[in-house]
Coordinates of C-alpha atoms in Angstrom, one line a residue:
X1 CA 36.7 -39.1 -16.2
X2 CA 35.2 -36.3 -18.2
X3 CA 37.4 -33.6 -19.7
X4 CA 38.0 -30.8 -17.2
X5 CA 36.0 -27.6 -17.8
X6 CA 38.3 -24.7 -17.3
X7 CA 37.3 -21.2 -16.4
X8 CA 39.4 -19.0 -18.6
X9 CA 41.2 -19.9 -21.9
X10 CA 40.4 -23.3 -23.1
X11 CA 43.3 -25.8 -23.4
X12 CA 45.0 -24.6 -20.3
X13 CA 44.2 -27.7 -18.2
X14 CA 47.8 -28.5 -17.7
X15 CA 48.6 -25.0 -16.6
X16 CA 45.8 -25.0 -14.2
X17 CA 46.9 -28.2 -12.7
X18 CA 50.5 -27.0 -12.4
X19 CA 49.3 -23.8 -10.7
X20 CA 47.2 -25.8 -8.3
X21 CA 50.1 -28.1 -7.5
X22 CA 52.3 -25.0 -6.8
X23 CA 49.7 -23.5 -4.5
X24 CA 49.4 -26.9 -2.7
X25 CA 53.1 -27.0 -2.1
X26 CA 53.1 -23.4 -1.0
X27 CA 50.3 -24.2 1.5
X28 CA 48.1 -21.5 0.0
X29 CA 44.8 -23.4 0.4
X30 CA 43.6 -25.9 -2.1
X31 CA 40.1 -27.5 -1.8
X32 CA 37.9 -29.9 -3.7
X33 CA 34.2 -29.5 -3.4
X34 CA 31.6 -32.0 -4.6
X35 CA 28.1 -31.7 -5.8
X36 CA 27.3 -35.3 -5.3
X37 CA 24.5 -34.6 -3.0
X38 CA 22.9 -32.3 -5.5
X39 CA 23.1 -35.1 -8.1
X40 CA 21.5 -37.5 -5.6
X41 CA 18.7 -35.0 -4.8
X42 CA 17.9 -34.5 -8.5
X43 CA 17.8 -38.3 -9.0
X44 CA 16.5 -39.2 -12.5
X45 CA 16.5 -35.5 -13.5
X46 CA 20.4 -35.4 -13.2
X47 CA 20.8 -36.6 -16.8
X48 CA 19.1 -33.6 -18.3
X49 CA 20.1 -31.2 -15.5
X50 CA 23.8 -32.0 -15.5
X51 CA 24.9 -29.6 -18.3
X52 CA 22.8 -26.8 -16.7
X53 CA 24.5 -27.4 -13.4
X54 CA 27.9 -27.1 -15.0
X55 CA 27.0 -23.9 -16.8
X56 CA 25.5 -22.4 -13.7
X57 CA 28.6 -23.1 -11.6
X58 CA 30.8 -21.6 -14.4
X59 CA 28.7 -18.4 -14.6
X60 CA 28.5 -17.9 -10.9
X61 CA 32.2 -18.7 -10.3
X62 CA 33.2 -16.1 -12.9
X63 CA 31.5 -13.4 -10.9
X64 CA 33.2 -14.1 -7.6
X65 CA 36.6 -15.5 -8.5
X66 CA 39.7 -13.3 -8.7
X67 CA 41.9 -13.4 -11.9
X68 CA 44.6 -15.2 -9.9
X69 CA 42.3 -17.9 -8.6
X70 CA 42.5 -21.5 -9.9
X71 CA 39.3 -23.3 -10.7
X72 CA 38.4 -26.3 -12.7
X73 CA 36.0 -29.2 -12.9
X74 CA 37.8 -32.5 -12.6
X75 CA 34.9 -34.9 -13.1
X76 CA 31.1 -34.9 -13.2
X77 CA 30.5 -33.6 -9.7
X78 CA 33.9 -32.4 -8.3
X79 CA 35.7 -29.1 -8.6
X80 CA 39.2 -28.1 -7.6
X81 CA 39.7 -24.5 -6.3
X82 CA 42.5 -22.4 -4.9
X83 CA 42.8 -18.7 -4.1
X84 CA 46.5 -17.9 -3.8
X85 CA 47.3 -14.8 -1.9
X86 CA 43.8 -14.3 -0.6
X87 CA 44.2 -15.7 2.9
X88 CA 44.3 -19.2 4.4
X89 CA 40.5 -19.9 4.3
X90 CA 39.5 -18.0 1.2
X91 CA 39.2 -21.1 -1.0
X92 CA 37.0 -22.8 1.6
X93 CA 34.7 -19.7 1.8
X94 CA 34.4 -19.5 -2.0
X95 CA 33.7 -23.2 -2.3
X96 CA 30.9 -23.1 0.2
X97 CA 29.5 -20.0 -1.5
X98 CA 29.4 -21.7 -4.9
X99 CA 28.0 -24.9 -3.4
X100 CA 25.2 -23.0 -1.5
X101 CA 24.1 -21.0 -4.5
X102 CA 24.1 -24.0 -6.8
X103 CA 22.0 -26.1 -4.4
X104 CA 19.6 -23.1 -3.9
X105 CA 19.2 -22.6 -7.6
X106 CA 18.4 -26.2 -8.6
X107 CA 16.5 -27.3 -5.4
X108 CA 14.9 -24.1 -4.3
X109 CA 15.5 -21.9 -1.3
X110 CA 12.8 -23.7 0.7
X111 CA 14.8 -27.0 0.7
X112 CA 16.8 -27.8 3.8
X113 CA 20.4 -26.5 3.6
X114 CA 22.6 -29.1 1.9
X115 CA 25.3 -31.1 3.7
X116 CA 28.2 -29.5 1.9
X117 CA 31.0 -31.7 0.9
X118 CA 34.3 -29.7 0.9
X119 CA 37.7 -31.2 1.6
X120 CA 41.0 -29.3 2.0
X121 CA 44.2 -30.7 0.6
X122 CA 47.5 -30.5 2.4
X123 CA 51.0 -31.7 1.8
X124 CA 52.5 -33.9 4.6
X125 CA 55.6 -36.0 4.9
X126 CA 55.8 -39.6 6.0
X127 CA 58.5 -41.2 8.2
X128 CA 60.8 -41.4 5.2
X129 CA 60.4 -37.6 4.6
X130 CA 58.5 -38.2 1.3
X131 CA 55.7 -35.7 0.6
X132 CA 52.2 -36.9 0.0
X133 CA 48.8 -35.2 -0.2
X134 CA 46.3 -35.7 2.6
X135 CA 42.6 -34.6 2.6
X136 CA 40.5 -33.3 5.5
X137 CA 36.8 -32.5 5.5
X138 CA 35.9 -28.9 6.1
X139 CA 32.9 -28.1 8.3
X140 CA 30.4 -25.7 6.7
X141 CA 30.2 -22.1 8.1
X142 CA 27.7 -21.8 11.0
X143 CA 24.1 -20.8 9.9
X144 CA 24.3 -17.7 11.9
X145 CA 27.3 -16.4 10.0
X146 CA 26.7 -12.8 8.9
X147 CA 27.3 -13.6 5.3
X148 CA 24.5 -16.2 5.2
X149 CA 21.8 -14.5 7.3
X150 CA 20.1 -12.6 4.6
X151 CA 18.2 -14.9 2.2
X152 CA 16.0 -12.3 0.4
X153 CA 18.2 -12.3 -2.8
X154 CA 18.5 -16.1 -3.1
X155 CA 16.8 -17.9 -6.0
X156 CA 13.5 -19.5 -5.1
X157 CA 12.4 -22.5 -7.2
X158 CA 8.8 -23.8 -7.1
X159 CA 7.7 -26.7 -9.4
X160 CA 4.2 -26.6 -10.7
X161 CA 2.1 -28.7 -13.0
X162 CA 0.0 -26.8 -15.5
X163 CA -3.7 -27.4 -16.2
X164 CA -2.7 -29.5 -19.2
X165 CA -0.1 -31.5 -17.3
X166 CA 3.1 -29.8 -18.3
X167 CA 5.9 -29.9 -15.7
X168 CA 7.3 -26.4 -15.1
X169 CA 9.7 -24.7 -12.6
X170 CA 9.0 -21.2 -11.5
X171 CA 12.2 -19.3 -10.5
X172 CA 12.2 -16.0 -8.7
X173 CA 15.3 -13.9 -8.0
X174 CA 16.0 -10.3 -7.1
X175 CA 17.7 -7.9 -9.4
X176 CA 18.5 -4.2 -8.9
X177 CA 16.8 -1.4 -10.7
X178 CA 19.5 1.2 -10.9
X179 CA 18.7 4.9 -11.5
X180 CA 20.8 6.3 -14.3
X181 CA 19.3 9.8 -14.2
X182 CA 17.3 11.7 -11.6
X183 CA 16.7 10.3 -8.1
X184 CA 19.6 8.2 -6.6
X185 CA 17.2 5.8 -4.9
X186 CA 17.5 2.3 -6.3
X187 CA 14.6 -0.2 -6.6
X188 CA 14.5 -3.9 -6.2
X189 CA 12.7 -6.1 -8.8
X190 CA 11.5 -9.7 -8.6
X191 CA 12.4 -11.3 -11.9
X192 CA 10.4 -14.4 -12.8
X193 CA 11.6 -17.2 -15.0
X194 CA 9.5 -20.1 -16.1
X195 CA 11.4 -23.2 -17.2
X196 CA 10.2 -26.5 -18.8
X197 CA 11.6 -29.0 -16.3
X198 CA 11.8 -31.8 -18.9
X199 CA 13.6 -30.1 -21.8
X200 CA 15.4 -27.6 -19.5
X201 CA 14.6 -24.5 -21.5
X202 CA 13.0 -21.2 -20.5
X203 CA 9.5 -20.5 -21.8
X204 CA 9.6 -17.5 -24.2
X205 CA 7.0 -14.8 -24.3
X206 CA 4.6 -16.6 -26.7
X207 CA 4.8 -19.8 -24.7
X208 CA 4.0 -18.0 -21.4
X209 CA 1.1 -16.2 -23.1
X210 CA -0.2 -19.6 -24.1
X211 CA -0.6 -20.8 -20.5
X212 CA -4.0 -20.9 -19.0
X213 CA -5.0 -17.9 -16.7
X214 CA -5.1 -20.3 -13.8
X215 CA -1.5 -21.3 -14.5
X216 CA -0.5 -17.6 -14.8
X217 CA -2.2 -16.9 -11.5
X218 CA -0.2 -19.7 -9.8
X219 CA 3.0 -18.1 -11.1
X220 CA 1.8 -14.7 -9.9
X221 CA 1.1 -16.2 -6.5
X222 CA 4.7 -17.4 -6.2
X223 CA 6.2 -14.1 -7.3
X224 CA 4.0 -12.0 -5.0
X225 CA 4.9 -14.3 -2.0
X226 CA 8.6 -13.8 -2.9
X227 CA 8.1 -10.0 -3.2
X228 CA 6.3 -9.8 0.2
X229 CA 9.1 -11.7 1.9
X230 CA 11.7 -9.5 0.2
X231 CA 10.0 -6.4 1.5
X232 CA 10.1 -7.8 5.0
X233 CA 13.7 -8.9 4.9
X234 CA 15.4 -6.1 3.0
X235 CA 18.9 -5.3 4.5
X236 CA 19.8 -1.8 5.7
X237 CA 21.1 -0.5 2.4
X238 CA 17.7 -1.3 0.7
X239 CA 15.2 -0.4 3.5
X240 CA 13.8 2.4 1.4
X241 CA 13.9 0.6 -2.0
X242 CA 10.4 -0.2 -3.4
X243 CA 10.0 -3.7 -4.9
X244 CA 8.8 -4.1 -8.5
X245 CA 7.1 -7.5 -9.1
X246 CA 5.9 -9.0 -12.4
X247 CA 2.2 -9.8 -12.8
X248 CA 0.4 -11.1 -15.8
X249 CA -2.3 -8.9 -17.3
X250 CA -4.2 -12.1 -18.1
X251 CA -4.5 -12.9 -14.4
X252 CA -7.0 -10.1 -14.2
X253 CA -9.3 -11.9 -16.6
X254 CA -12.8 -12.9 -15.5
X255 CA -11.6 -16.4 -14.8
X256 CA -9.1 -15.4 -12.1
X257 CA -9.5 -11.7 -11.3
X258 CA -11.3 -12.1 -7.9
X259 CA -8.7 -14.6 -6.7
X260 CA -5.9 -12.3 -7.7
X261 CA -7.6 -9.4 -6.0
X262 CA -8.0 -11.5 -2.8
X263 CA -4.4 -12.6 -3.0
X264 CA -3.1 -9.0 -3.2
X265 CA -5.5 -7.7 -0.6
X266 CA -4.4 -10.4 1.8
X267 CA -0.9 -8.9 1.9
X268 CA -0.4 -6.6 4.9
X269 CA -1.0 -3.0 3.8
X270 CA 2.5 -1.8 4.9
X271 CA 4.0 -4.4 2.7
X272 CA 1.7 -3.6 -0.2
X273 CA 2.6 0.1 0.0
X274 CA 6.2 -0.9 -0.9
X275 CA 5.1 -3.0 -4.0
X276 CA 4.9 -1.8 -7.6
X277 CA 3.1 -4.1 -10.0
X278 CA 4.6 -4.6 -13.5
X279 CA 2.1 -5.9 -16.1
X280 CA 4.4 -8.0 -18.3
X281 CA 2.2 -9.3 -21.1
X282 CA 0.6 -6.2 -22.7
X283 CA 0.7 -6.9 -26.4
X284 CA 0.4 -4.2 -29.1
X285 CA -3.2 -5.3 -29.8
X286 CA -4.3 -5.1 -26.2
X287 CA -7.5 -3.0 -26.0
X288 CA -7.2 0.2 -23.9
X289 CA -10.4 -0.7 -22.1
X290 CA -9.0 -4.1 -21.0
X291 CA -5.8 -2.4 -19.7
X292 CA -7.8 0.3 -17.8
X293 CA -10.0 -2.3 -16.3
X294 CA -7.0 -4.3 -15.0
X295 CA -5.5 -1.1 -13.5
X296 CA -8.8 -0.2 -11.8
X297 CA -9.0 -3.6 -10.3
X298 CA -5.7 -3.4 -8.5
X299 CA -4.8 0.2 -8.3
X300 CA -6.0 0.8 -4.7
X301 CA -4.0 -2.1 -3.3
X302 CA -0.4 -1.3 -4.2
X303 CA 1.9 1.7 -4.6
X304 CA 2.0 1.9 -8.4
X305 CA 1.2 -0.1 -11.5
X306 CA 3.7 0.0 -14.3
X307 CA 3.0 -1.5 -17.8
X308 CA 5.8 -3.3 -19.7
X309 CA 5.8 -2.2 -23.4
X310 CA 5.3 -5.1 -25.7
X311 CA 7.8 -3.9 -28.3
X312 CA 9.8 -0.9 -29.5
X313 CA 7.6 0.7 -32.1
X314 CA 5.4 3.8 -31.1
X315 CA 2.4 1.7 -32.2
X316 CA 3.2 -0.8 -29.5
X317 CA 2.3 1.9 -27.0
X318 CA -1.2 2.5 -28.4
X319 CA -3.0 0.6 -25.7
X320 CA -1.4 2.8 -23.0
X321 CA -2.6 6.1 -24.3
X322 CA -5.6 6.8 -22.0
X323 CA -3.6 7.7 -18.9
X324 CA -0.4 9.2 -17.5
X325 CA 1.6 6.3 -16.0
X326 CA 4.1 6.6 -13.1
X327 CA 6.6 4.7 -15.3
X328 CA 6.9 2.4 -18.3
X329 CA 9.2 -0.6 -18.6
X330 CA 10.7 -2.2 -21.7
X331 CA 12.9 -5.2 -22.6
X332 CA 16.3 -4.2 -23.9
X333 CA 16.4 -6.8 -26.6
X334 CA 13.0 -5.6 -28.0
X335 CA 14.2 -2.0 -28.2
X336 CA 17.4 -3.0 -29.9
X337 CA 15.4 -4.9 -32.5
X338 CA 12.9 -2.1 -33.2
X339 CA 15.0 1.1 -32.8
X340 CA 17.3 0.8 -35.8
X341 CA 17.4 4.4 -36.9
X342 CA 17.6 7.8 -35.2
X343 CA 14.1 8.5 -36.4
X344 CA 12.9 5.3 -34.6
X345 CA 14.6 6.4 -31.4
X346 CA 13.2 9.9 -31.5
X347 CA 9.6 8.7 -32.2
X348 CA 9.8 6.1 -29.3
X349 CA 11.3 8.6 -26.9
X350 CA 8.6 11.2 -27.7
X351 CA 5.7 8.8 -27.2
X352 CA 7.2 7.3 -24.0
X353 CA 7.9 10.7 -22.5
X354 CA 4.2 11.7 -23.1
X355 CA 3.1 8.6 -21.3
X356 CA 5.3 8.5 -18.2
X357 CA 8.1 10.5 -16.5
X358 CA 10.3 7.3 -16.1
X359 CA 11.4 4.5 -18.4
X360 CA 12.9 1.3 -17.0
X361 CA 14.9 -0.9 -19.4
X362 CA 15.5 -4.5 -18.5
X363 CA 18.9 -5.4 -19.7
X364 CA 21.7 -7.4 -18.1
X365 CA 24.9 -5.4 -17.9
X366 CA 25.6 -1.8 -19.1
X367 CA 26.7 -2.4 -22.7
X368 CA 23.7 -0.6 -24.2
X369 CA 23.9 2.5 -22.1
X370 CA 24.3 4.9 -25.0
X371 CA 21.0 3.7 -26.6
X372 CA 19.2 3.7 -23.3
X373 CA 20.1 7.3 -22.7
X374 CA 19.0 8.2 -26.2
X375 CA 15.5 6.7 -25.7
X376 CA 15.1 8.5 -22.4
X377 CA 15.6 5.6 -19.9
X378 CA 15.8 6.7 -16.3
X379 CA 16.4 3.2 -14.8
X380 CA 18.3 0.1 -15.8
X381 CA 17.1 -3.3 -14.4
X382 CA 18.8 -6.6 -14.6
X383 CA 21.9 -6.3 -12.4
X384 CA 21.8 -9.4 -10.2
X385 CA 22.2 -8.7 -6.5
X386 CA 24.3 -11.0 -4.4
X387 CA 25.3 -11.0 -0.7
X388 CA 28.9 -11.9 -1.4
X389 CA 30.9 -13.5 1.4
X390 CA 33.7 -11.4 2.8
X391 CA 36.9 -12.9 1.4
X392 CA 40.0 -12.3 3.5
X393 CA 42.6 -10.0 1.8

């Protein structure tokens, strides 16, 4: 048996087990859920995916568990969970939520729903009045359950093979673009990750730029399809939220531009009106004519086109100088690296304000809010959206 992985302070395995035992005796709902079917579905890939699965479960569980909950991995594919004080079925609901999201992340949302493997533990007494633990399988929630109806925010995974034979996974998810000044209307954004399926690592910017335009067009096709479905399935609270979707500038090259244009024009115009394209690979040396040509190619098809700044220095914005943009976007880590002094911040803010009325910063969490306000950011992107199950009080 592998060493349990504890959420919380390491070294508290004994304490967690004692708390779980106390919850079991108190009949507060203790369950064990298994990811054996995910392991079987991954097959030979389980060996290099296993650590990623454990880390994903840990990260996701941290977001939805209460401080009083008990959660630990007890072996390679089994987790023990209890939610004392949160209602009789709370642990079961949370277990199904974690299992569902983990399967969707590693197998893709297009795969059939998994046959969840969740058992509830109870204390019973035999004829001699000696207590013992019994286990009973828990049926999954019905597919029409309100908490599972909306799938637009779920991860979507699509495997592709590049022109040169490299095995990749394209992952799309929805994050929220939160206004921090001005209009209160939030946006939605399709974030795209590209992972090497063999080594299990995300491709960095230079590796993605090294892909062939045909490969980049396939990635854009997946993200545009996800975005169109998101527009069609937005819940009531986001019916007026536009959808920002990443597109590679290199997909507008001579090799692929007509196919990209046909792809976007094939989306219903009412859906396209809700889309904003974000050109994500504009480098500091990108010629202005090349950027203007790409904008002209697609401008009539979507609501707006927004360039992502390739760095944080004012010179990184040189290629964008020929027009007034509806907004700019930038990666938070790039800005932190480049804007080290107050003079750097002032210079970037001035150039950015001359180019566009809005600045979107991609950054998970809100830890850099002071810097983002100093550079004139109007929106913060990266807060992951979830349709959380309603947990009984």
